[in-house]
Coordinates of C-alpha atoms in Angstrom, one line a residue:
Chain W
A5 CA -23.8 -51.7 -3.2
Q6 CA -25.4 -48.0 -3.6
T7 CA -23.8 -45.4 -1.1
V8 CA -25.0 -41.6 -0.8
T9 CA -22.9 -39.5 1.1
Q10 CA -23.8 -35.5 1.6
S11 CA -20.5 -33.9 3.7
Q12 CA -22.3 -30.9 4.8
P13 CA -24.4 -32.0 8.3
E14 CA -25.6 -28.0 8.5
M15 CA -25.6 -25.2 6.5
S16 CA -26.7 -21.6 7.2
V17 CA -28.0 -18.7 4.8
Q18 CA -29.2 -15.5 5.1
E19 CA -32.9 -15.5 3.6
A20 CA -33.3 -14.4 0.0
E21 CA -29.6 -15.6 -0.5
T22 CA -29.0 -18.5 -2.6
V23 CA -27.4 -21.9 -1.2
T24 CA -25.6 -25.1 -2.4
L25 CA -26.2 -28.6 -1.0
S26 CA -23.9 -31.0 -2.0
C27 CA -24.4 -35.0 -2.8
T28 CA -22.3 -37.7 -4.2
Y29 CA -23.1 -41.3 -4.5
D30 CA -21.2 -44.5 -6.1
T31 CA -23.2 -46.6 -8.2
S32 CA -22.1 -49.0 -10.9
E33 CA -25.3 -48.9 -12.9
S34 CA -25.9 -46.4 -15.6
D35 CA -29.6 -46.0 -15.4
Y36 CA -31.1 -44.8 -12.2
Y37 CA -32.7 -42.0 -10.5
L38 CA -31.7 -39.7 -7.9
F39 CA -34.3 -37.4 -5.6
W40 CA -33.6 -34.3 -3.1
Y41 CA -36.1 -34.7 -0.2
K42 CA -37.0 -31.9 2.5
Q43 CA -38.1 -33.2 5.9
P44 CA -39.3 -30.1 7.9
P45 CA -39.8 -30.3 11.7
S46 CA -43.3 -32.0 11.5
R47 CA -41.0 -34.9 10.4
Q48 CA -42.9 -35.3 6.7
M49 CA -40.7 -36.1 4.0
I50 CA -41.6 -34.2 0.9
L51 CA -40.2 -34.7 -2.3
V52 CA -38.5 -31.4 -3.7
I53 CA -37.0 -32.4 -7.0
R54 CA -36.0 -36.0 -9.3
Q55 CA -33.5 -36.2 -11.9
E56 CA -33.4 -38.9 -14.1
A57 CA -29.7 -40.1 -15.3
Y58 CA -30.5 -40.7 -18.6
K59 CA -31.3 -37.2 -18.9
Q60 CA -28.2 -34.6 -19.3
Q61 CA -30.6 -31.6 -18.7
N62 CA -30.8 -30.4 -15.1
A63 CA -34.2 -30.6 -13.4
T64 CA -35.5 -27.5 -11.9
E65 CA -38.8 -26.9 -9.7
N66 CA -39.1 -22.9 -9.4
R67 CA -36.7 -22.1 -6.8
F68 CA -35.1 -25.3 -6.7
S69 CA -32.6 -26.8 -9.2
V70 CA -29.9 -29.5 -9.4
N71 CA -26.5 -29.2 -10.9
F72 CA -26.1 -33.2 -11.8
Q73 CA -22.4 -34.4 -13.1
K74 CA -22.9 -38.2 -14.0
A75 CA -19.4 -38.5 -14.5
A76 CA -18.2 -37.0 -11.1
K77 CA -21.5 -38.8 -9.6
S78 CA -22.5 -35.5 -8.2
F79 CA -25.9 -34.4 -7.7
S80 CA -25.7 -30.8 -6.1
L81 CA -29.2 -28.8 -4.8
K82 CA -29.6 -25.0 -5.3
I83 CA -32.4 -23.2 -3.3
S84 CA -32.5 -19.5 -4.9
D85 CA -34.2 -16.3 -3.3
S86 CA -33.9 -18.5 0.2
Q87 CA -37.3 -18.5 2.4
L88 CA -37.8 -19.0 6.0
G89 CA -40.0 -21.8 5.1
D90 CA -37.0 -23.7 3.4
A91 CA -35.5 -24.5 6.9
A92 CA -35.4 -28.3 7.0
M93 CA -33.3 -31.5 6.7
Y94 CA -32.6 -32.0 3.2
F95 CA -32.2 -35.8 2.0
C96 CA -30.2 -36.8 -1.1
A97 CA -31.7 -40.3 -2.7
Y98 CA -30.8 -42.5 -5.0
S99 CA -32.9 -45.6 -6.8
R100 CA -32.1 -48.0 -9.2
L101 CA -34.2 -47.9 -12.6
K102 CA -34.2 -51.4 -12.9
G103 CA -34.5 -54.6 -11.3
G104 CA -36.3 -55.6 -7.7
A105 CA -38.0 -53.4 -5.8
D106 CA -35.1 -51.9 -3.8
G107 CA -36.2 -48.8 -2.1
L108 CA -34.5 -45.9 -2.0
T109 CA -30.8 -44.8 -0.2
F110 CA -30.6 -42.1 1.8
G111 CA -27.7 -39.8 2.7
K112 CA -27.4 -38.6 6.2
G113 CA -28.9 -35.6 5.4
T114 CA -28.1 -31.8 5.3
H115 CA -29.9 -29.4 8.4
L116 CA -30.1 -26.2 6.5
I117 CA -31.1 -23.1 8.6
I118 CA -32.5 -19.5 7.1
Q119 CA -31.2 -16.8 9.2
P120 CA -33.6 -13.9 9.0
Chain U
E25 CA -58.5 -38.2 2.8
T26 CA -55.4 -38.0 0.3
G27 CA -51.7 -38.8 0.3
V28 CA -50.0 -41.5 3.1
T29 CA -51.6 -41.6 6.4
Q30 CA -50.1 -43.5 9.5
T31 CA -51.5 -44.1 12.6
P32 CA -50.7 -44.2 15.4
R33 CA -48.6 -40.8 15.1
H34 CA -47.0 -41.5 18.4
L35 CA -46.7 -45.3 20.4
V36 CA -45.2 -45.7 23.7
M37 CA -44.5 -49.7 24.5
G38 CA -42.9 -51.8 27.0
M39 CA -40.4 -54.5 25.7
T40 CA -43.1 -57.3 26.1
N41 CA -45.7 -55.6 24.5
K42 CA -47.4 -56.5 21.0
K43 CA -48.5 -53.1 18.9
S44 CA -49.0 -52.7 15.2
L45 CA -48.4 -49.5 13.2
K46 CA -50.9 -48.9 10.4
C47 CA -50.0 -47.3 7.1
E48 CA -52.6 -46.4 4.3
Q49 CA -52.2 -45.0 1.2
H50 CA -55.2 -43.2 -0.9
L51 CA -53.0 -42.6 -4.3
G52 CA -53.8 -45.7 -6.1
H53 CA -49.7 -46.7 -5.9
N54 CA -48.4 -50.5 -6.3
A55 CA -45.2 -50.4 -4.0
M56 CA -45.4 -49.8 -0.4
Y57 CA -42.0 -49.5 2.3
W58 CA -41.2 -49.4 5.5
Y59 CA -37.9 -47.2 6.8
K60 CA -37.0 -46.9 10.0
Q61 CA -35.3 -43.3 11.1
S62 CA -33.1 -42.9 14.1
A63 CA -31.4 -40.2 15.2
K64 CA -27.9 -39.5 13.5
K65 CA -28.5 -42.7 11.1
P66 CA -29.5 -42.3 7.4
L67 CA -33.3 -43.8 6.8
E68 CA -33.0 -47.2 6.9
L69 CA -35.4 -49.2 4.3
M70 CA -36.7 -52.4 6.5
F71 CA -39.4 -54.0 3.9
V72 CA -40.6 -53.5 0.3
Y73 CA -43.9 -54.7 -0.6
N74 CA -44.5 -54.9 -4.7
F75 CA -48.3 -55.8 -5.5
K76 CA -48.7 -57.0 -2.4
E77 CA -45.9 -59.4 -2.5
Q78 CA -43.0 -58.6 -0.3
T79 CA -40.0 -58.3 -2.4
E80 CA -37.7 -57.4 0.0
N81 CA -36.5 -57.4 3.5
N82 CA -33.5 -55.7 4.6
S83 CA -32.4 -57.8 7.1
V84 CA -34.7 -56.9 9.7
P85 CA -34.7 -58.5 12.9
S86 CA -37.7 -61.0 13.4
R87 CA -39.4 -59.0 16.1
F88 CA -40.8 -56.8 13.4
S89 CA -43.4 -58.4 11.1
P90 CA -44.8 -56.6 8.1
E91 CA -48.0 -57.5 6.5
C92 CA -49.5 -56.2 3.2
P93 CA -53.4 -57.4 3.1
N94 CA -53.8 -55.2 -0.2
S95 CA -52.2 -52.4 -2.1
S96 CA -53.4 -49.6 -0.2
H97 CA -52.7 -51.0 3.3
L98 CA -49.6 -52.0 5.0
F99 CA -48.7 -53.0 8.5
L100 CA -45.9 -53.0 10.8
H101 CA -46.7 -55.5 13.5
L102 CA -43.8 -55.1 16.8
H103 CA -43.6 -57.7 19.5
T104 CA -40.8 -58.2 21.9
L105 CA -38.8 -54.6 20.9
Q106 CA -35.6 -53.5 22.5
P107 CA -34.8 -49.8 23.6
E108 CA -32.8 -49.2 20.5
D109 CA -36.1 -49.8 18.3
S110 CA -36.8 -46.7 19.2
A111 CA -37.2 -44.4 16.2
L112 CA -39.2 -42.6 13.8
Y113 CA -40.9 -45.0 11.3
L114 CA -42.1 -43.8 8.5
C115 CA -44.2 -45.8 5.5
A116 CA -44.0 -44.8 1.8
S117 CA -45.7 -45.7 -1.6
S118 CA -44.8 -45.2 -5.3
P119 CA -46.8 -46.1 -8.4
E120 CA -44.3 -48.3 -9.5
P121 CA -40.8 -49.8 -8.2
H122 CA -38.1 -47.0 -8.7
N123 CA -40.4 -44.1 -9.0
E124 CA -40.5 -41.1 -6.8
Q125 CA -42.0 -42.2 -2.9
F126 CA -44.9 -40.2 -1.2
F127 CA -44.2 -40.5 2.4
G128 CA -46.8 -40.9 5.8
P129 CA -45.9 -38.2 8.5
G130 CA -44.3 -41.6 10.3
T131 CA -45.1 -42.8 14.0
R132 CA -43.0 -41.8 16.4
L133 CA -41.9 -45.0 18.9
T134 CA -40.5 -45.3 22.0
V135 CA -39.8 -48.1 24.1
L136 CA -39.3 -48.4 27.7

């Protein structure tokens, strides 16, 4: 079974600074998707960024980028120029690429605090 | 109306009540999901539907009963729940299995 581990329950960063959230995962599959989701106090889960395991290039979405290390099974999220609106729970998630509709496997989340 | 909607947003019920949660997606997706989010636990996948067919039941107790009448609507029927079932219940949809999922705002359920 796949597992996703987020080892940082909470992180704090000054506004306008850069922060990196860690995620590791375990799978025997060679092809899969990885995601970062954001859950603000409203509890609405919002997709931040997606990475296909067969792509070597790291995904980027504006101020959000990932460092995908397939051999190490590591998938960290970097947030540049942190803004107050970035404060939220961040969840790393894994999805199989083939087979039945298994849904997403989530980590326990990292609570990101932005200090003004 | 756009995205994934869920009703009600908040629900308080007794252990002997019967209630239903509703999810509707306006994205033309084919797969729909129910997740449970409890405090201090990862999101737990409960049920998966693909083209209205249930493809996964993740060892969920029978007091939770899903229904998917069409690819746009998903229900979760609740009966004789326990206080430990209190949680945020999230619905999601995706174009097809294994793609990114789009989530609704959730239903906050409290079982007394």
